[in-house]
Tab-separated table of C-alpha atoms in Angstrom:
chain	number	residue	atom	x	y	z
P	1	MET	CA	163.041	158.483	92.935
P	2	GLN	CA	162.425	161.235	95.466
P	3	ASN	CA	158.822	162.348	95.659
P	4	LYS	CA	157.928	165.751	94.293
P	5	THR	CA	155.149	167.940	95.644
P	6	LEU	CA	152.832	170.151	93.599
P	7	LEU	CA	150.961	172.969	95.311
P	8	CYS	CA	147.923	174.030	93.303
P	9	ILE	CA	146.730	177.444	94.442
P	10	GLY	CA	143.163	177.313	93.240
P	11	PHE	CA	142.028	173.772	92.433
P	12	GLY	CA	139.993	174.165	89.257
P	13	TYR	CA	139.425	172.150	86.092
P	14	VAL	CA	143.035	172.214	84.841
P	15	ALA	CA	144.566	171.642	88.293
P	16	GLU	CA	142.380	168.574	88.821
P	17	ALA	CA	143.336	167.149	85.444
P	18	LEU	CA	147.083	167.742	86.069
P	19	THR	CA	146.794	166.190	89.511
P	20	ARG	CA	145.200	163.006	88.226
P	21	LYS	CA	147.877	162.695	85.514
P	22	LEU	CA	150.825	163.299	87.906
P	23	LEU	CA	149.485	160.845	90.482
P	24	SER	CA	148.878	158.200	87.867
P	25	GLU	CA	152.584	158.345	86.966
P	26	GLY	CA	153.777	158.005	90.589
P	27	GLY	CA	156.366	159.889	92.571
P	28	TRP	CA	154.111	162.879	93.271
P	29	GLN	CA	151.936	164.263	96.030
P	30	VAL	CA	149.626	167.201	95.437
P	31	ILE	CA	148.258	169.866	97.712
P	32	GLY	CA	145.234	171.816	96.487
P	33	THR	CA	143.707	175.057	97.949
P	34	SER	CA	140.081	176.016	98.092
P	35	ARG	CA	138.254	179.110	99.415
P	36	SER	CA	135.653	176.743	100.980
P	37	GLU	CA	135.836	173.464	102.866
P	38	ALA	CA	132.790	172.433	100.889
P	39	LYS	CA	135.165	171.592	98.001
P	40	PHE	CA	137.498	169.459	100.115
P	41	ASP	CA	135.809	166.160	99.173
P	42	GLN	CA	136.321	166.970	95.486
P	43	ILE	CA	139.973	167.731	96.022
P	44	ARG	CA	140.461	164.493	98.035
P	45	GLY	CA	138.605	162.612	95.248
P	46	ALA	CA	141.260	163.693	92.790
P	47	GLY	CA	143.934	162.406	95.146
P	48	ALA	CA	145.147	165.742	96.544
P	49	ASP	CA	145.376	167.049	100.063
P	50	PRO	CA	143.092	170.029	100.593
P	51	VAL	CA	144.080	173.267	102.327
P	52	LEU	CA	141.825	176.242	103.082
P	53	TRP	CA	143.069	179.465	101.434
P	54	PRO	CA	142.404	182.323	101.805
P	55	GLY	CA	141.716	181.968	105.458
P	56	GLY	CA	144.327	179.342	106.150
P	57	ASP	CA	148.119	179.212	106.385
P	58	LEU	CA	150.101	177.990	103.406
P	59	SER	CA	153.503	178.080	105.113
P	60	ASP	CA	153.755	174.303	105.444
P	61	ALA	CA	152.571	173.779	101.879
P	62	PHE	CA	155.188	176.205	100.476
P	63	ALA	CA	157.876	174.556	102.647
P	64	GLN	CA	157.081	171.211	100.993
P	65	ALA	CA	156.406	172.286	97.419
P	66	THR	CA	158.908	171.538	94.716
P	67	HIS	CA	156.359	172.860	92.140
P	68	VAL	CA	153.671	175.526	92.506
P	69	MET	CA	150.866	176.395	90.063
P	70	SER	CA	148.405	179.225	90.520
P	71	SER	CA	145.112	179.483	88.557
P	72	VAL	CA	143.850	182.343	90.747
P	73	PRO	CA	142.658	185.247	88.612
P	74	PRO	CA	143.321	188.861	89.619
P	75	ARG	CA	140.602	190.765	91.403
P	76	GLY	CA	139.865	194.418	91.766
P	77	ASP	CA	142.615	194.826	94.317
P	78	GLY	CA	145.139	192.735	92.380
P	79	ASP	CA	146.401	189.140	92.607
P	80	PRO	CA	146.338	187.789	96.170
P	81	VAL	CA	148.986	185.180	95.289
P	82	ILE	CA	151.512	187.925	94.594
P	83	ASP	CA	151.459	188.882	98.284
P	84	LEU	CA	152.254	185.276	99.113
P	85	LEU	CA	155.174	185.193	96.643
P	86	ARG	CA	156.602	188.402	97.909
P	87	ALA	CA	156.587	187.317	101.585
P	88	GLN	CA	156.310	183.514	101.785
P	89	THR	CA	159.366	181.407	102.512
P	90	VAL	CA	159.597	178.829	99.725
P	91	SER	CA	161.274	175.463	99.641
P	92	PRO	CA	164.923	175.510	98.653
P	93	ASP	CA	163.991	172.686	96.287
P	94	LEU	CA	161.417	174.749	94.380
P	95	GLU	CA	161.894	173.943	90.685
P	96	TRP	CA	158.901	175.393	88.928
P	97	LEU	CA	156.429	178.151	89.704
P	98	SER	CA	153.688	178.747	87.211
P	99	LEU	CA	150.794	181.104	86.487
P	100	LEU	CA	147.851	180.145	84.338
P	101	SER	CA	147.050	183.346	82.494
P	102	THR	CA	145.113	184.030	79.306
P	103	THR	CA	145.614	184.929	75.681
P	104	GLY	CA	143.373	187.873	76.464
P	105	VAL	CA	146.548	189.836	77.231
P	106	TYR	CA	147.124	190.217	73.431
P	107	GLY	CA	143.867	192.135	72.909
P	108	ASP	CA	142.290	192.422	69.490
P	109	GLN	CA	144.434	191.457	66.536
P	110	ALA	CA	141.682	191.589	63.838
P	111	GLY	CA	142.002	187.806	63.346
P	112	GLY	CA	145.789	187.902	62.922
P	113	TRP	CA	148.241	185.414	64.445
P	114	VAL	CA	149.966	186.143	67.792
P	115	SER	CA	153.067	184.511	69.200
P	116	GLU	CA	154.646	184.980	72.606
P	117	ASP	CA	156.675	187.980	71.457
P	118	ALA	CA	153.614	189.906	70.275
P	119	PRO	CA	152.876	193.167	72.149
P	120	VAL	CA	150.630	192.888	75.196
P	121	VAL	CA	147.810	195.288	74.359
P	122	PRO	CA	144.677	194.076	76.159
P	123	ALA	CA	141.353	195.306	74.867
P	124	THR	CA	139.295	194.606	77.942
P	125	HIS	CA	139.456	195.473	81.619
P	126	ARG	CA	139.802	191.771	82.412
P	127	GLY	CA	142.717	191.447	79.933
P	128	GLY	CA	144.323	194.460	81.493
P	129	MET	CA	144.227	192.992	84.930
P	130	ARG	CA	145.795	189.775	83.561
P	131	ALA	CA	148.572	191.764	81.896
P	132	THR	CA	149.301	193.534	85.176
P	133	GLN	CA	149.293	190.155	86.971
P	134	GLU	CA	151.875	188.755	84.552
P	135	LYS	CA	154.089	191.821	85.028
P	136	ASP	CA	153.921	191.417	88.761
P	137	TRP	CA	154.819	187.754	88.593
P	138	LEU	CA	157.855	188.421	86.408
P	139	GLU	CA	158.963	191.239	88.678
P	140	VAL	CA	158.764	188.990	91.817
P	141	SER	CA	160.582	186.286	89.875
P	142	THR	CA	163.483	188.669	89.373
P	143	ALA	CA	163.344	190.148	92.856
P	144	ARG	CA	163.286	186.815	94.723
P	145	ASP	CA	164.991	184.594	92.071
P	146	LEU	CA	161.923	182.432	91.654
P	147	PRO	CA	161.468	179.988	88.699
P	148	VAL	CA	158.364	181.651	87.227
P	149	HIS	CA	156.655	180.332	84.086
P	150	ILE	CA	153.583	181.847	82.483
P	151	PHE	CA	151.060	179.926	80.411
P	152	ARG	CA	148.654	181.988	78.315
P	153	LEU	CA	145.633	179.715	77.914
P	154	SER	CA	143.071	179.953	75.134
P	155	GLY	CA	139.538	178.500	75.553
P	156	ILE	CA	139.613	175.384	77.688
P	157	TYR	CA	137.409	172.393	76.858
P	158	GLY	CA	137.321	168.739	77.699
P	159	PRO	CA	135.108	166.068	79.352
P	160	GLY	CA	132.267	167.673	81.278
P	161	ARG	CA	133.169	171.076	79.741
P	162	SER	CA	132.424	171.013	76.025
P	163	ALA	CA	129.854	171.902	73.396
P	164	PHE	CA	128.179	168.554	74.115
P	165	ASP	CA	127.185	169.650	77.621
P	166	LYS	CA	125.690	172.914	76.301
P	167	LEU	CA	123.737	171.070	73.614
P	168	ARG	CA	122.408	168.531	76.110
P	169	ASP	CA	121.299	171.101	78.682
P	170	GLY	CA	119.824	173.449	76.010
P	171	THR	CA	122.182	176.353	76.553
P	172	ALA	CA	124.141	176.044	73.264
P	173	ARG	CA	123.855	179.157	71.102
P	174	ARG	CA	125.496	179.849	67.789
P	175	ILE	CA	126.476	183.526	68.180
P	176	VAL	CA	127.698	184.725	64.771
P	177	LYS	CA	130.048	187.665	64.406
P	178	PRO	CA	131.446	187.650	60.857
P	179	GLY	CA	135.197	187.120	60.809
P	180	GLN	CA	135.440	186.254	64.508
P	181	VAL	CA	137.636	183.346	65.506
P	182	PHE	CA	138.780	181.883	68.813
P	183	SER	CA	141.559	179.539	69.763
P	184	ARG	CA	141.029	176.651	72.173
P	185	CYS	CA	142.814	173.693	73.687
P	186	HIS	CA	141.730	170.314	75.053
P	187	VAL	CA	142.486	169.930	78.753
P	188	ALA	CA	144.605	166.799	78.137
P	189	ASP	CA	146.850	168.791	75.844
P	190	ILE	CA	147.052	171.631	78.397
P	191	VAL	CA	148.236	169.099	80.952
P	192	ALA	CA	150.802	167.697	78.464
P	193	ILE	CA	152.196	171.165	77.944
P	194	LEU	CA	152.455	171.778	81.701
P	195	MET	CA	154.190	168.436	82.240
P	196	ALA	CA	156.608	169.136	79.396
P	197	SER	CA	157.500	172.399	81.107
P	198	ILE	CA	157.904	170.684	84.458
P	199	ALA	CA	160.348	168.286	82.802
P	200	ARG	CA	162.219	171.090	81.028
P	201	PRO	CA	161.790	174.278	83.137
P	202	ARG	CA	162.946	177.698	81.860
P	203	THR	CA	162.672	180.512	84.294
P	204	GLY	CA	160.840	183.418	82.736
P	205	GLY	CA	159.299	181.261	80.069
P	206	ILE	CA	156.011	182.449	78.603
P	207	TYR	CA	154.014	179.956	76.465
P	208	ASN	CA	150.815	180.138	74.416
P	209	VAL	CA	148.518	177.232	74.990
P	210	ALA	CA	146.307	176.596	71.965
P	211	ASP	CA	145.658	173.873	69.434
P	212	ASP	CA	146.288	174.054	65.666
P	213	LEU	CA	142.896	175.276	64.471
P	214	PRO	CA	141.443	178.663	65.540
P	215	CYS	CA	137.907	178.859	64.204
P	216	PRO	CA	134.528	180.616	64.543
P	217	PRO	CA	132.769	179.399	67.755
P	218	GLN	CA	129.564	178.543	65.858
P	219	ASP	CA	131.479	175.930	63.861
P	220	VAL	CA	132.303	174.025	67.057
P	221	ILE	CA	128.607	173.950	68.083
P	222	ALA	CA	127.537	172.801	64.644
P	223	HIS	CA	130.060	169.985	64.553
P	224	ALA	CA	129.147	168.831	68.053
P	225	ALA	CA	125.463	168.827	67.102
P	226	GLY	CA	126.239	166.630	64.091
P	227	LEU	CA	128.156	164.159	66.298
P	228	LEU	CA	125.181	163.952	68.639
P	229	SER	CA	122.699	163.786	65.745
P	230	VAL	CA	120.683	166.689	67.154
P	231	ALA	CA	119.454	169.873	65.510
P	232	VAL	CA	121.995	172.604	64.962
P	233	PRO	CA	120.943	175.696	66.973
P	234	PRO	CA	119.981	178.637	64.766
P	235	ASP	CA	122.349	181.460	64.022
P	236	ILE	CA	122.101	184.458	66.358
P	237	PRO	CA	123.655	187.680	65.075
P	238	PHE	CA	126.123	189.046	67.597
P	239	GLU	CA	124.597	192.528	67.412
P	240	THR	CA	121.197	191.297	68.652
P	241	ALA	CA	122.380	188.483	70.928
P	242	ASP	CA	121.319	188.705	74.585
P	243	LEU	CA	124.757	188.421	76.191
P	244	SER	CA	125.991	189.406	79.627
P	245	PRO	CA	128.712	192.117	79.638
P	246	MET	CA	131.248	189.368	80.500
P	247	ALA	CA	130.186	187.123	77.602
P	248	ARG	CA	130.126	190.067	75.186
P	249	SER	CA	133.615	191.122	76.172
P	250	PHE	CA	135.037	187.863	74.897
P	251	TYR	CA	134.066	188.955	71.373
P	252	ALA	CA	136.178	192.121	71.733
P	253	ASP	CA	139.297	190.009	71.021
P	254	ASN	CA	139.697	188.420	67.552
P	255	LYS	CA	142.956	186.587	67.026
P	256	ARG	CA	144.625	183.319	66.110
P	257	VAL	CA	147.056	182.019	68.697
P	258	SER	CA	150.286	180.367	67.533
P	259	ASN	CA	151.488	177.225	69.367
P	260	ALA	CA	154.831	177.081	67.588
P	261	LEU	CA	156.930	177.664	70.737
P	262	VAL	CA	155.537	174.745	72.756
P	263	LYS	CA	156.174	172.514	69.763
P	264	SER	CA	159.733	173.680	69.174
P	265	GLU	CA	160.896	174.221	72.738
P	266	LEU	CA	158.889	171.674	74.707
P	267	GLY	CA	158.508	169.070	71.997
P	268	MET	CA	154.708	169.195	72.236
P	269	ARG	CA	152.762	166.889	69.934
P	270	PHE	CA	149.059	167.523	70.306
P	271	THR	CA	146.825	164.529	70.931
P	272	TYR	CA	143.858	166.709	69.883
P	273	PRO	CA	145.206	169.179	67.308
P	274	ASP	CA	141.714	170.557	66.584
P	275	TYR	CA	138.225	170.600	67.986
P	276	ARG	CA	137.115	167.773	65.702
P	277	ALA	CA	139.608	165.355	67.185
P	278	GLY	CA	138.944	166.579	70.723
P	279	LEU	CA	135.115	166.322	70.461
P	280	ALA	CA	135.310	162.882	68.912
P	281	ALA	CA	137.392	161.626	71.817
P	282	ILE	CA	135.118	163.188	74.416
P	283	LEU	CA	132.087	161.523	72.827
P	284	LYS	CA	133.865	158.173	72.592
P	285	GLN	CA	134.753	158.419	76.333
P	286	GLY	CA	131.072	159.089	77.126
P	287	GLY	CA	131.418	162.786	77.705
């Protein structure tokens, strides 16, 4: 089997998990970018080859890559990866080009369900930038005949990034806004969805990434506290909670995210269909 090469533009939590899974299966090499050489050891530790970007040249990486995934968010002046896609020479063997976006593009749905064909009506500035980013990616896909796929991620959790960590370090808070729900997805299931798409690419595909059980965020904290046998943090009304503007903006969106498409098209079967299963596994693994 001919080796495939994944270029991860932005080597974050999901990229590292995907890298470890691909390398464990064999037949892959991975290149990961970082804005700082201080992160190179972490990238090497995951088994990937680090490259400095911005500030470095990605021409060789794009020439090798059969698969590319960007987790770089847009900034005030737009998405820097778009400039690469518009100008960079890509490998003739490029099979899959993906953007990790967010369900924030759907805006507030008053707790209603959203599927991939729901209107994009972001309620926050951050969601608006993401919607513009997605539009730019789809436009460059058409203009350059690139195999773009967009994944709209809900809240990401997993080992080292869960309610357990917040309870242990004393930062867990049960912010209560009546009727508010969020969707989320365990990182292992996110990786499984990405790998299913890699195996069955569909240019222009847009996929929601969420588990089966949207729920109030305070329920997750309470369940995790019970698993740790620690006190459940007290309720804090949203109206009086001391939240940063960024944290408060998350509560502007209230929706339930449907995962029907990844099940029907990609054959996804969730290992952790809800937070209870996911948290139990994290705790069992020592997380």
